Amino acid sequence: MAHRRPPFIPLRFQAFMKPIFELASRFAAAAAATAMLVACTSNEPLVTPATYADDAGTTARVRIALMQDERWRTADLQITTEGGIVQITGNAPADSDLGEAELQKLVHQIDGVQATDIDLD
């Protein structure tokens, strides 16, 4: 098989196309930068590793406090924390008349809790 040479491109054509290619590459770079800026702007709060670790620590402290309190030890609760806001859902202990107010009072004493969202059945 014979080796083919690339087609000859006249210098006039190369000189004519150079500004067009430069303009196209600048446009592509600007479009990529704009796309990255738009993708990075969001209304949701930025969750950093430090924030995630703080929330995990707050959740752990709430779980420990509830396990140490005999009134809430048998409760079936799901606990999550996001941005310092502790969300607790589940069932209060069946053999007690404990409610959301008592739980909120207990949880607000824990370090790292900024607010609570409690929904007990």
GROMACS .gro file of N, CA and C in nm:
model
  363
    1MET      N    1   0.084  -0.117   0.000
    1MET     CA    2   0.000   0.000   0.000
    1MET      C    3   0.089   0.123   0.000
    2ALA      N    4   0.062   0.209  -0.088
    2ALA     CA    5   0.142   0.330  -0.104
    2ALA      C    6   0.104   0.434   0.001
    3HIS      N    7   0.203   0.505   0.048
    3HIS     CA    8   0.180   0.610   0.146
    3HIS      C    9   0.126   0.734   0.075
    4ARG      N   10   0.016   0.785   0.126
    4ARG     CA   11  -0.045   0.902   0.065
    4ARG      C   12   0.000   1.027   0.138
    5ARG      N   13   0.023   1.128   0.066
    5ARG     CA   14   0.060   1.257   0.124
    5ARG      C   15  -0.067   1.333   0.160
    6PRO      N   16  -0.063   1.410   0.265
    6PRO     CA   17  -0.179   1.492   0.296
    6PRO      C   18  -0.200   1.596   0.186
    7PRO      N   19  -0.322   1.638   0.168
    7PRO     CA   20  -0.347   1.734   0.061
    7PRO      C   21  -0.275   1.866   0.088
    8PHE      N   22  -0.234   1.929  -0.013
    8PHE     CA   23  -0.164   2.056  -0.003
    8PHE      C   24  -0.266   2.166   0.025
    9ILE      N   25  -0.239   2.246   0.129
    9ILE     CA   26  -0.327   2.358   0.162
    9ILE      C   27  -0.249   2.486   0.130
   10PRO      N   28  -0.300   2.567   0.042
   10PRO     CA   29  -0.229   2.689   0.005
   10PRO      C   30  -0.210   2.781   0.125
   11LEU      N   31  -0.101   2.854   0.125
   11LEU     CA   32  -0.071   2.945   0.235
   11LEU      C   33  -0.176   3.053   0.251
   12ARG      N   34  -0.233   3.100   0.140
   12ARG     CA   35  -0.337   3.202   0.149
   12ARG      C   36  -0.456   3.150   0.231
   13PHE      N   37  -0.493   3.025   0.209
   13PHE     CA   38  -0.606   2.966   0.281
   13PHE      C   39  -0.571   2.951   0.430
   14GLN      N   40  -0.447   2.910   0.459
   14GLN     CA   41  -0.404   2.897   0.598
   14GLN      C   42  -0.408   3.032   0.668
   15ALA      N   43  -0.362   3.136   0.601
   15ALA     CA   44  -0.363   3.270   0.660
   15ALA      C   45  -0.506   3.319   0.681
   16PHE      N   46  -0.596   3.281   0.591
   16PHE     CA   47  -0.736   3.320   0.603
   16PHE      C   48  -0.805   3.249   0.719
   17MET      N   49  -0.774   3.122   0.741
   17MET     CA   50  -0.841   3.043   0.843
   17MET      C   51  -0.785   3.061   0.984
   18LYS      N   52  -0.662   3.109   0.997
   18LYS     CA   53  -0.600   3.122   1.129
   18LYS      C   54  -0.682   3.208   1.225
   19PRO      N   55  -0.729   3.328   1.187
   19PRO     CA   56  -0.810   3.406   1.281
   19PRO      C   57  -0.944   3.340   1.314
   20ILE      N   58  -0.998   3.265   1.221
   20ILE     CA   59  -1.125   3.197   1.247
   20ILE      C   60  -1.105   3.088   1.351
   21PHE      N   61  -0.996   3.010   1.338
   21PHE     CA   62  -0.967   2.906   1.437
   21PHE      C   63  -0.938   2.966   1.574
   22GLU      N   64  -0.865   3.078   1.580
   22GLU     CA   65  -0.836   3.143   1.707
   22GLU      C   66  -0.963   3.192   1.774
   23LEU      N   67  -1.051   3.251   1.695
   23LEU     CA   68  -1.178   3.299   1.747
   23LEU      C   69  -1.264   3.182   1.798
   24ALA      N   70  -1.266   3.073   1.724
   24ALA     CA   71  -1.343   2.956   1.764
   24ALA      C   72  -1.288   2.897   1.895
   25SER      N   73  -1.156   2.893   1.909
   25SER     CA   74  -1.099   2.837   2.032
   25SER      C   75  -1.128   2.928   2.151
   26ARG      N   76  -1.124   3.060   2.131
   26ARG     CA   77  -1.158   3.152   2.240
   26ARG      C   78  -1.305   3.136   2.279
   27PHE      N   79  -1.392   3.123   2.180
   27PHE     CA   80  -1.534   3.104   2.209
   27PHE      C   81  -1.556   2.975   2.286
   28ALA      N   82  -1.487   2.869   2.248
   28ALA     CA   83  -1.501   2.741   2.317
   28ALA      C   84  -1.453   2.753   2.462
   29ALA      N   85  -1.343   2.823   2.484
   29ALA     CA   86  -1.292   2.842   2.620
   29ALA      C   87  -1.389   2.924   2.704
   30ALA      N   88  -1.445   3.029   2.645
   30ALA     CA   89  -1.542   3.112   2.718
   30ALA      C   90  -1.669   3.032   2.750
   31ALA      N   91  -1.713   2.950   2.656
   31ALA     CA   92  -1.833   2.870   2.679
   31ALA      C   93  -1.808   2.768   2.790
   32ALA      N   94  -1.690   2.708   2.792
   32ALA     CA   95  -1.657   2.611   2.897
   32ALA      C   96  -1.651   2.679   3.033
   33ALA      N   97  -1.591   2.797   3.039
   33ALA     CA   98  -1.582   2.870   3.167
   33ALA      C   99  -1.721   2.910   3.216
   34THR      N  100  -1.805   2.954   3.126
   34THR     CA  101  -1.942   2.992   3.163
   34THR      C  102  -2.019   2.870   3.214
   35ALA      N  103  -2.004   2.759   3.147
   35ALA     CA  104  -2.073   2.637   3.190
   35ALA      C  105  -2.028   2.595   3.329
   36MET      N  106  -1.899   2.607   3.358
   36MET     CA  107  -1.850   2.570   3.491
   36MET      C  108  -1.904   2.665   3.597
   37LEU      N  109  -1.910   2.795   3.567
   37LEU     CA  110  -1.963   2.890   3.664
   37LEU      C  111  -2.111   2.865   3.691
   38VAL      N  112  -2.186   2.838   3.588
   38VAL     CA  113  -2.329   2.812   3.605
   38VAL      C  114  -2.349   2.684   3.686
   39ALA      N  115  -2.269   2.584   3.660
   39ALA     CA  116  -2.282   2.457   3.732
   39ALA      C  117  -2.244   2.473   3.879
   40CYS      N  118  -2.152   2.564   3.909
   40CYS     CA  119  -2.106   2.581   4.046
   40CYS      C  120  -2.200   2.668   4.129
   41THR      N  121  -2.283   2.749   4.067
   41THR     CA  122  -2.375   2.833   4.142
   41THR      C  123  -2.500   2.754   4.171
   42SER      N  124  -2.535   2.749   4.297
   42SER     CA  125  -2.651   2.672   4.339
   42SER      C  126  -2.711   2.739   4.461
   43ASN      N  127  -2.840   2.720   4.481
   43ASN     CA  128  -2.906   2.775   4.599
   43ASN      C  129  -2.888   2.685   4.720
   44GLU      N  130  -2.843   2.563   4.699
   44GLU     CA  131  -2.823   2.471   4.810
   44GLU      C  132  -2.694   2.506   4.883
   45PRO      N  133  -2.693   2.490   5.015
   45PRO     CA  134  -2.571   2.521   5.090
   45PRO      C  135  -2.459   2.425   5.053
   46LEU      N  136  -2.339   2.476   5.060
   46LEU     CA  137  -2.222   2.396   5.028
   46LEU      C  138  -2.193   2.301   5.145
   47VAL      N  139  -2.188   2.172   5.116
   47VAL     CA  140  -2.158   2.073   5.218
   47VAL      C  141  -2.011   2.034   5.203
   48THR      N  142  -1.932   2.081   5.296
   48THR     CA  143  -1.790   2.051   5.295
   48THR      C  144  -1.764   1.928   5.382
   49PRO      N  145  -1.647   1.869   5.369
   49PRO     CA  146  -1.616   1.756   5.458
   49PRO      C  147  -1.624   1.793   5.605
   50ALA      N  148  -1.588   1.916   5.639
   50ALA     CA  149  -1.595   1.959   5.779
   50ALA      C  150  -1.740   1.967   5.826
   51THR      N  151  -1.828   2.020   5.740
   51THR     CA  152  -1.970   2.028   5.775
   51THR      C  153  -2.028   1.888   5.790
   52TYR      N  154  -1.991   1.799   5.699
   52TYR     CA  155  -2.040   1.662   5.706
   52TYR      C  156  -1.994   1.595   5.836
   53ALA      N  157  -1.869   1.618   5.873
   53ALA     CA  158  -1.816   1.559   5.997
   53ALA      C  159  -1.886   1.618   6.119
   54ASP      N  160  -1.911   1.749   6.117
   54ASP     CA  161  -1.982   1.812   6.229
   54ASP      C  162  -2.122   1.755   6.244
   55ASP      N  163  -2.192   1.738   6.131
   55ASP     CA  164  -2.327   1.682   6.135
   55ASP      C  165  -2.326   1.538   6.185
   56ALA      N  166  -2.228   1.460   6.143
   56ALA     CA  167  -2.218   1.321   6.189
   56ALA      C  168  -2.191   1.317   6.339
   57GLY      N  169  -2.106   1.407   6.386
   57GLY     CA  170  -2.079   1.414   6.530
   57GLY      C  171  -2.201   1.455   6.609
   58THR      N  172  -2.277   1.552   6.556
   58THR     CA  173  -2.400   1.595   6.623
   58THR      C  174  -2.499   1.480   6.631
   59THR      N  175  -2.515   1.407   6.520
   59THR     CA  176  -2.606   1.291   6.520
   59THR      C  177  -2.563   1.189   6.624
   60ALA      N  178  -2.434   1.163   6.632
   60ALA     CA  179  -2.383   1.066   6.730
   60ALA      C  180  -2.410   1.113   6.872
   61ARG      N  181  -2.388   1.243   6.900
   61ARG     CA  182  -2.414   1.295   7.035
   61ARG      C  183  -2.562   1.285   7.071
   62VAL      N  184  -2.650   1.309   6.975
   62VAL     CA  185  -2.794   1.297   7.000
   62VAL      C  186  -2.830   1.151   7.029
   63ARG      N  187  -2.776   1.058   6.949
   63ARG     CA  188  -2.803   0.916   6.973
   63ARG      C  189  -2.756   0.872   7.113
   64ILE      N  190  -2.637   0.915   7.149
   64ILE     CA  191  -2.582   0.879   7.280
   64ILE      C  192  -2.669   0.935   7.392
   65ALA      N  193  -2.709   1.062   7.377
   65ALA     CA  194  -2.792   1.124   7.480
   65ALA      C  195  -2.926   1.051   7.496
   66LEU      N  196  -2.983   1.010   7.384
   66LEU     CA  197  -3.112   0.939   7.391
   66LEU      C  198  -3.095   0.799   7.450
   67MET      N  199  -2.982   0.735   7.422
   67MET     CA  200  -2.958   0.601   7.480
   67MET      C  201  -2.930   0.610   7.629
   68GLN      N  202  -2.871   0.721   7.674
   68GLN     CA  203  -2.842   0.736   7.815
   68GLN      C  204  -2.964   0.779   7.897
   69ASP      N  205  -3.063   0.836   7.830
   69ASP     CA  206  -3.186   0.876   7.898
   69ASP      C  207  -3.281   0.757   7.900
   70GLU      N  208  -3.313   0.708   8.019
   70GLU     CA  209  -3.396   0.587   8.031
   70GLU      C  210  -3.535   0.605   7.971
   71ARG      N  211  -3.584   0.726   7.967
   71ARG     CA  212  -3.718   0.748   7.912
   71ARG      C  213  -3.721   0.727   7.761
   72TRP      N  214  -3.610   0.753   7.691
   72TRP     CA  215  -3.607   0.746   7.543
   72TRP      C  216  -3.529   0.625   7.492
   73ARG      N  217  -3.473   0.545   7.582
   73ARG     CA  218  -3.389   0.433   7.540
   73ARG      C  219  -3.462   0.334   7.450
   74THR      N  220  -3.588   0.309   7.477
   74THR     CA  221  -3.663   0.209   7.399
   74THR      C  222  -3.737   0.268   7.279
   75ALA      N  223  -3.719   0.396   7.255
   75ALA     CA  224  -3.788   0.461   7.142
   75ALA      C  225  -3.729   0.414   7.009
   76ASP      N  226  -3.814   0.402   6.910
   76ASP     CA  227  -3.772   0.366   6.775
   76ASP      C  228  -3.761   0.495   6.693
   77LEU      N  229  -3.641   0.555   6.692
   77LEU     CA  230  -3.622   0.686   6.630
   77LEU      C  231  -3.518   0.682   6.520
   78GLN      N  232  -3.542   0.758   6.415
   78GLN     CA  233  -3.444   0.778   6.308
   78GLN      C  234  -3.393   0.921   6.323
   79ILE      N  235  -3.263   0.936   6.329
   79ILE     CA  236  -3.202   1.066   6.357
   79ILE      C  237  -3.107   1.101   6.243
   80THR      N  238  -3.125   1.219   6.186
   80THR     CA  239  -3.032   1.271   6.085
   80THR      C  240  -3.004   1.418   6.118
   81THR      N  241  -2.888   1.465   6.073
   81THR     CA  242  -2.850   1.605   6.094
   81THR      C  243  -2.798   1.661   5.963
   82GLU      N  244  -2.845   1.780   5.929
   82GLU     CA  245  -2.796   1.849   5.809
   82GLU      C  246  -2.783   1.996   5.842
   83GLY      N  247  -2.660   2.045   5.839
   83GLY     CA  248  -2.636   2.186   5.868
   83GLY      C  249  -2.671   2.225   6.010
   84GLY      N  250  -2.658   2.133   6.103
   84GLY     CA  251  -2.689   2.161   6.243
   84GLY      C  252  -2.835   2.144   6.279
   85ILE      N  253  -2.918   2.115   6.181
   85ILE     CA  254  -3.061   2.092   6.206
   85ILE      C  255  -3.083   1.942   6.223
   86VAL      N  256  -3.126   1.904   6.339
   86VAL     CA  257  -3.147   1.763   6.372
   86VAL      C  258  -3.292   1.726   6.339
   87GLN      N  259  -3.306   1.623   6.256
   87GLN     CA  260  -3.440   1.573   6.221
   87GLN      C  261  -3.458   1.438   6.288
   88ILE      N  262  -3.566   1.428   6.365
   88ILE     CA  263  -3.596   1.304   6.437
   88ILE      C  264  -3.737   1.259   6.398
   89THR      N  265  -3.746   1.137   6.350
   89THR     CA  266  -3.876   1.078   6.317
   89THR      C  267  -3.884   0.942   6.384
   90GLY      N  268  -4.004   0.895   6.402
   90GLY     CA  269  -4.021   0.762   6.459
   90GLY      C  270  -4.131   0.758   6.563
   91ASN      N  271  -4.119   0.661   6.653
   91ASN     CA  272  -4.221   0.637   6.755
   91ASN      C  273  -4.164   0.660   6.894
   92ALA      N  274  -4.242   0.729   6.976
   92ALA     CA  275  -4.204   0.746   7.116
   92ALA      C  276  -4.220   0.611   7.186
   93PRO      N  277  -4.157   0.593   7.301
   93PRO     CA  278  -4.174   0.467   7.374
   93PRO      C  279  -4.322   0.439   7.401
   94ALA      N  280  -4.363   0.317   7.381
   94ALA     CA  281  -4.504   0.281   7.393
   94ALA      C  282  -4.556   0.292   7.535
   95ASP      N  283  -4.469   0.269   7.632
   95ASP     CA  284  -4.515   0.266   7.771
   95ASP      C  285  -4.502   0.402   7.840
   96SER      N  286  -4.491   0.509   7.766
   96SER     CA  287  -4.477   0.640   7.829
   96SER      C  288  -4.564   0.743   7.757
   97ASP      N  289  -4.576   0.857   7.819
   97ASP     CA  290  -4.653   0.966   7.759
   97ASP      C  291  -4.559   1.079   7.713
   98LEU      N  292  -4.436   1.043   7.679
   98LEU     CA  293  -4.340   1.141   7.633
   98LEU      C  294  -4.381   1.195   7.496
   99GLY      N  295  -4.354   1.321   7.475
   99GLY     CA  296  -4.392   1.382   7.348
   99GLY      C  297  -4.278   1.461   7.286
  100GLU      N  298  -4.313   1.533   7.181
  100GLU     CA  299  -4.213   1.608   7.106
  100GLU      C  300  -4.149   1.719   7.190
  101ALA      N  301  -4.225   1.781   7.279
  101ALA     CA  302  -4.171   1.890   7.360
  101ALA      C  303  -4.059   1.841   7.451
  102GLU      N  304  -4.079   1.725   7.514
  102GLU     CA  305  -3.974   1.669   7.600
  102GLU      C  306  -3.850   1.632   7.522
  103LEU      N  307  -3.873   1.575   7.404
  103LEU     CA  308  -3.759   1.536   7.320
  103LEU      C  309  -3.685   1.659   7.270
  104GLN      N  310  -3.757   1.761   7.232
  104GLN     CA  311  -3.693   1.884   7.184
  104GLN      C  312  -3.611   1.949   7.295
  105LYS      N  313  -3.663   1.949   7.415
  105LYS     CA  314  -3.591   2.005   7.529
  105LYS      C  315  -3.461   1.931   7.553
  106LEU      N  316  -3.465   1.799   7.545
  106LEU     CA  317  -3.346   1.717   7.565
  106LEU      C  318  -3.243   1.740   7.453
  107VAL      N  319  -3.288   1.742   7.330
  107VAL     CA  320  -3.197   1.752   7.215
  107VAL      C  321  -3.133   1.890   7.207
  108HIS      N  322  -3.206   1.996   7.242
  108HIS     CA  323  -3.150   2.132   7.233
  108HIS      C  324  -3.036   2.155   7.331
  109GLN      N  325  -3.019   2.070   7.431
  109GLN     CA  326  -2.909   2.084   7.526
  109GLN      C  327  -2.778   2.030   7.469
  110ILE      N  328  -2.784   1.960   7.357
  110ILE     CA  329  -2.666   1.893   7.301
  110ILE      C  330  -2.586   1.990   7.214
  111ASP      N  331  -2.455   1.984   7.228
  111ASP     CA  332  -2.365   2.070   7.152
  111ASP      C  333  -2.378   2.041   7.002
  112GLY      N  334  -2.390   2.145   6.922
  112GLY     CA  335  -2.396   2.132   6.777
  112GLY      C  336  -2.537   2.137   6.721
  113VAL      N  337  -2.638   2.130   6.808
  113VAL     CA  338  -2.777   2.134   6.762
  113VAL      C  339  -2.819   2.280   6.750
  114GLN      N  340  -2.851   2.320   6.627
  114GLN     CA  341  -2.897   2.458   6.603
  114GLN      C  342  -3.048   2.466   6.602
  115ALA      N  343  -3.113   2.363   6.551
  115ALA     CA  344  -3.258   2.358   6.544
  115ALA      C  345  -3.300   2.212   6.536
  116THR      N  346  -3.429   2.189   6.559
  116THR     CA  347  -3.480   2.052   6.550
  116THR      C  348  -3.605   2.048   6.464
  117ASP      N  349  -3.623   1.933   6.403
  117ASP     CA  350  -3.745   1.904   6.326
  117ASP      C  351  -3.790   1.766   6.373
  118ILE      N  352  -3.890   1.763   6.459
  118ILE     CA  353  -3.930   1.637   6.523
  118ILE      C  354  -4.069   1.599   6.475
  119ASP      N  355  -4.082   1.472   6.435
  119ASP     CA  356  -4.211   1.419   6.389
  119ASP      C  357  -4.229   1.279   6.449
  120LEU      N  358  -4.300   1.274   6.562
  120LEU     CA  359  -4.324   1.147   6.629
  120LEU      C  360  -4.465   1.096   6.597
  121ASP      N  361  -4.476   0.966   6.581
  121ASP     CA  362  -4.606   0.905   6.557
  121ASP      C  363  -4.672   0.868   6.687
   0.00000   0.00000   0.00000
